[in-house]
Short mmCIF file of C-alpha atoms in Angstrom, two decimals:
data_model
loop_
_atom_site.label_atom_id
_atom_site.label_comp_id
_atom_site.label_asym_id
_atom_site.label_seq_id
_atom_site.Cartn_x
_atom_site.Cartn_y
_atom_site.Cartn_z
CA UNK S 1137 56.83 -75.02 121.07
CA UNK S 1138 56.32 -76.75 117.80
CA UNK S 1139 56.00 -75.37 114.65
CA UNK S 1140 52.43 -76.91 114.61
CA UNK S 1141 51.69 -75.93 117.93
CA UNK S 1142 52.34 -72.14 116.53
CA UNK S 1143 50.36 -72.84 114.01
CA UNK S 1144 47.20 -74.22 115.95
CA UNK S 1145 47.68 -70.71 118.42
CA UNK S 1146 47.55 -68.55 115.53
CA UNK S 1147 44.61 -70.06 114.08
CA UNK S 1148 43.00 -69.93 117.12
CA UNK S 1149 43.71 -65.97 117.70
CA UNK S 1150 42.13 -65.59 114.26
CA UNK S 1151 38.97 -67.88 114.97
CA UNK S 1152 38.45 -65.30 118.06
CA UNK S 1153 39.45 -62.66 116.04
CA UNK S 1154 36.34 -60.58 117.76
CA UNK S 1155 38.51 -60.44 121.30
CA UNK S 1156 40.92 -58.92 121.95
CA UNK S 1157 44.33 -61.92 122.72
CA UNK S 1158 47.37 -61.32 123.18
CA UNK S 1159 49.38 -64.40 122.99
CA UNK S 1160 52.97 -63.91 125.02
CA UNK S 1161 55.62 -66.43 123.74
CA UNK S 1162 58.43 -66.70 126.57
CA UNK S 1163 62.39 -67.92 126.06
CA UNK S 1164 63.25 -70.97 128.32
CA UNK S 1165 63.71 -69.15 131.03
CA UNK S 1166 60.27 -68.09 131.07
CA UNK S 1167 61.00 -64.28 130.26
CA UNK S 1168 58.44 -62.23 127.80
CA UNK S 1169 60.23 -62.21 124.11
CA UNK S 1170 57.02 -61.43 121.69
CA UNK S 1171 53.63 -60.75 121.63
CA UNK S 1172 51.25 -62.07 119.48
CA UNK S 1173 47.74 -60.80 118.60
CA UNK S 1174 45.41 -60.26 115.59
CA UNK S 1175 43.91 -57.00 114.43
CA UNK S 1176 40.48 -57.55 113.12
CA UNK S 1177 40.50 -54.13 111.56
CA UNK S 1178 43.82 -54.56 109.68
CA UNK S 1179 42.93 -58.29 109.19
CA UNK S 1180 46.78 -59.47 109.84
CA UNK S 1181 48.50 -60.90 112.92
CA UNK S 1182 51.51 -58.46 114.98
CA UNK S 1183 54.25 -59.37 116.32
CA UNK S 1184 56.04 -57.12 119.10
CA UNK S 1185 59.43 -57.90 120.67
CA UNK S 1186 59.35 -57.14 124.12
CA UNK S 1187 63.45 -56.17 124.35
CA UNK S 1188 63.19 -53.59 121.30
CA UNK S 1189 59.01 -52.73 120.79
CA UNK S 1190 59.26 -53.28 117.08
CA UNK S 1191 56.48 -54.28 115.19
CA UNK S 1192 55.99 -56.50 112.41
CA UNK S 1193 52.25 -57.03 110.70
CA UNK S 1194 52.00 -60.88 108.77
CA UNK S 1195 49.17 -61.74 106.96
CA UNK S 1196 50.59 -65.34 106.17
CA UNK S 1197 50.50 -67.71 109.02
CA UNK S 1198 53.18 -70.34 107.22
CA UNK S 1199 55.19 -67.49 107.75
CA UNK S 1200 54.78 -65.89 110.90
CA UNK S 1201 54.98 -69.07 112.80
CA UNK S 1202 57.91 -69.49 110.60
CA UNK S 1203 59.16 -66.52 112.27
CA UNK S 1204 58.14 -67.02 116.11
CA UNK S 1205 59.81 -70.68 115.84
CA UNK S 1206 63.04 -69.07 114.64
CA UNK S 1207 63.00 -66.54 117.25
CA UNK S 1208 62.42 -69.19 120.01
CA UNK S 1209 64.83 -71.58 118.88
CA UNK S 1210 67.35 -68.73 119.01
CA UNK S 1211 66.48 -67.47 122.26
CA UNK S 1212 68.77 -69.86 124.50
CA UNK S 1213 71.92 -68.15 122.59
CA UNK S 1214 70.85 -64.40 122.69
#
């Protein structure tokens, strides 16, 4: 996934940002690594790794798809 294809999703889960999305973004081998989603009533995005359940809140999208790129480019080596 690009970095502007991250981009475009994120936008798009805050255009909606009435429903409820979750957004799952997968390693190569298809498995759940994150989910995505945006919280209307805390107006950011969260992030939660599947392997752990931590949770990180981003209210800049330059950065969180910053930070989902990095995290899928690393996945074939974890």
């Amino acid at each position: 996934m690009s970095l502007e294809n991250i981009v475009t999703m994120l936008k798009t889960l805050k255009e909606f940002k009435e429903s409820e999305i979750v957004h799952t973004i997968s390693d190569h081998e298809h498995s759940p690594v994150m989910t995505v989603t945006y919280h209307l009533d805390r107006e950011c995005f969260r992030i939660t790794y599947v392997d752990s359940m931590k949770v990180e809140e981003f209210t800049d999208i330059s950065l969180l798809a910053s930070t989902i790129e990095s995290v899928v480019l690393l996945e074939p080596s974890r």
